């Protein structure tokens, strides 16, 4: 018998474990090295774990930006963020999330996630999921919170469920942009080309996860501006009620970062929030963002 060509030999299994957190969502993947080849069977298990737990934590991943990108790409094409100012050099697929300034210039998006949101919900095709890789961490603060929007939907009263199920809402990248720029003047002034890239999108208020079929609330304080077809006051009141409900502590996992953590969450199932870092402490993470499909 002749040996199969090298390209057909499947890499060995990495025999990793998936350990759910003692939290509403999230699991740690133990024993998987992202920089090593991941065979189809392991990838299938990983994919299933991601759908089951919505946020996966891979500790101590000493990976290069290219390895971060290559792993992310196995889940889908990658988004290039509208703030091209904060792309990693030679790797436009990586957005630098950081409060660090070098020579007075910000090296990354310093206030990413100060309001609850799902990444890229303001585009017709929001993100499937995002992967943040820790580069430099503060000695205190800097946690990231994740809230399960399936639980948020399922725990609404059936009256409210019926009321919101047919509704659509507008999402806009610009909703809070000027307010944030007033607080954080380092935020770049958007060019007309950038503004054109982020025209508001209309999304269902309740979306169906395209892979699991589960419903999830899909409105956020960061990007959702109004419910389509409702008078402003009624829209504001309904959104305020949904925002408050969607991030109740019983839906939330709080991630405390450790060096070289890679965290991969599902933007179709979760919202997330940066808890905040004291100004005098440095924090930097690299983000890839996988493009998803049109919500329904
Ligand atoms: C993001 C984001 C939160 C954080 O990168 O998409 O929202 O804690 N980050 O940095
Ligand atoms: Mn985000």
mmCIF file of N, CA and C and ligand atoms in Angstrom, residues 112-113 117-119 130 265 267 272 287, ligand 2:
data_model
loop_
_atom_site.group_PDB
_atom_site.id
_atom_site.type_symbol
_atom_site.label_atom_id
_atom_site.label_comp_id
_atom_site.label_asym_id
_atom_site.label_seq_id
_atom_site.Cartn_x
_atom_site.Cartn_y
_atom_site.Cartn_z
ATOM 1 N N UNK A 112 -13.694 51.031 22.694
ATOM 2 C CA UNK A 112 -14.517 49.972 22.084
ATOM 3 C C UNK A 112 -15.379 49.349 23.168
ATOM 4 N N UNK A 113 -16.655 49.243 22.898
ATOM 5 C CA UNK A 113 -17.508 48.486 23.804
ATOM 6 C C UNK A 113 -17.893 49.186 25.083
ATOM 7 N N UNK A 117 -23.421 46.051 23.065
ATOM 8 C CA UNK A 117 -23.628 45.967 21.614
ATOM 9 C C UNK A 117 -23.299 44.572 21.101
ATOM 10 N N UNK A 118 -23.673 44.366 19.838
ATOM 11 C CA UNK A 118 -23.248 43.194 19.079
ATOM 12 C C UNK A 118 -22.448 43.767 17.910
ATOM 13 N N UNK A 119 -21.261 43.235 17.653
ATOM 14 C CA UNK A 119 -20.379 43.865 16.668
ATOM 15 C C UNK A 119 -21.024 43.928 15.281
ATOM 16 N N UNK A 130 -16.630 37.430 16.895
ATOM 17 C CA UNK A 130 -15.373 38.179 16.968
ATOM 18 C C UNK A 130 -14.399 37.426 17.859
ATOM 19 N N UNK A 265 -16.438 34.931 20.620
ATOM 20 C CA UNK A 265 -17.860 34.943 20.967
ATOM 21 C C UNK A 265 -18.737 35.002 19.720
ATOM 22 N N UNK A 267 -21.691 36.792 17.958
ATOM 23 C CA UNK A 267 -22.441 38.055 17.961
ATOM 24 C C UNK A 267 -23.921 37.872 17.649
ATOM 25 N N UNK A 272 -22.032 42.318 24.179
ATOM 26 C CA UNK A 272 -20.874 42.423 25.071
ATOM 27 C C UNK A 272 -20.605 43.877 25.426
ATOM 28 N N UNK A 287 -8.303 42.400 17.536
ATOM 29 C CA UNK A 287 -9.619 41.814 17.217
ATOM 30 C C UNK A 287 -9.723 41.426 15.750
HETATM 31 MN MN1 LIG B 2 -17.448 44.965 20.343
#
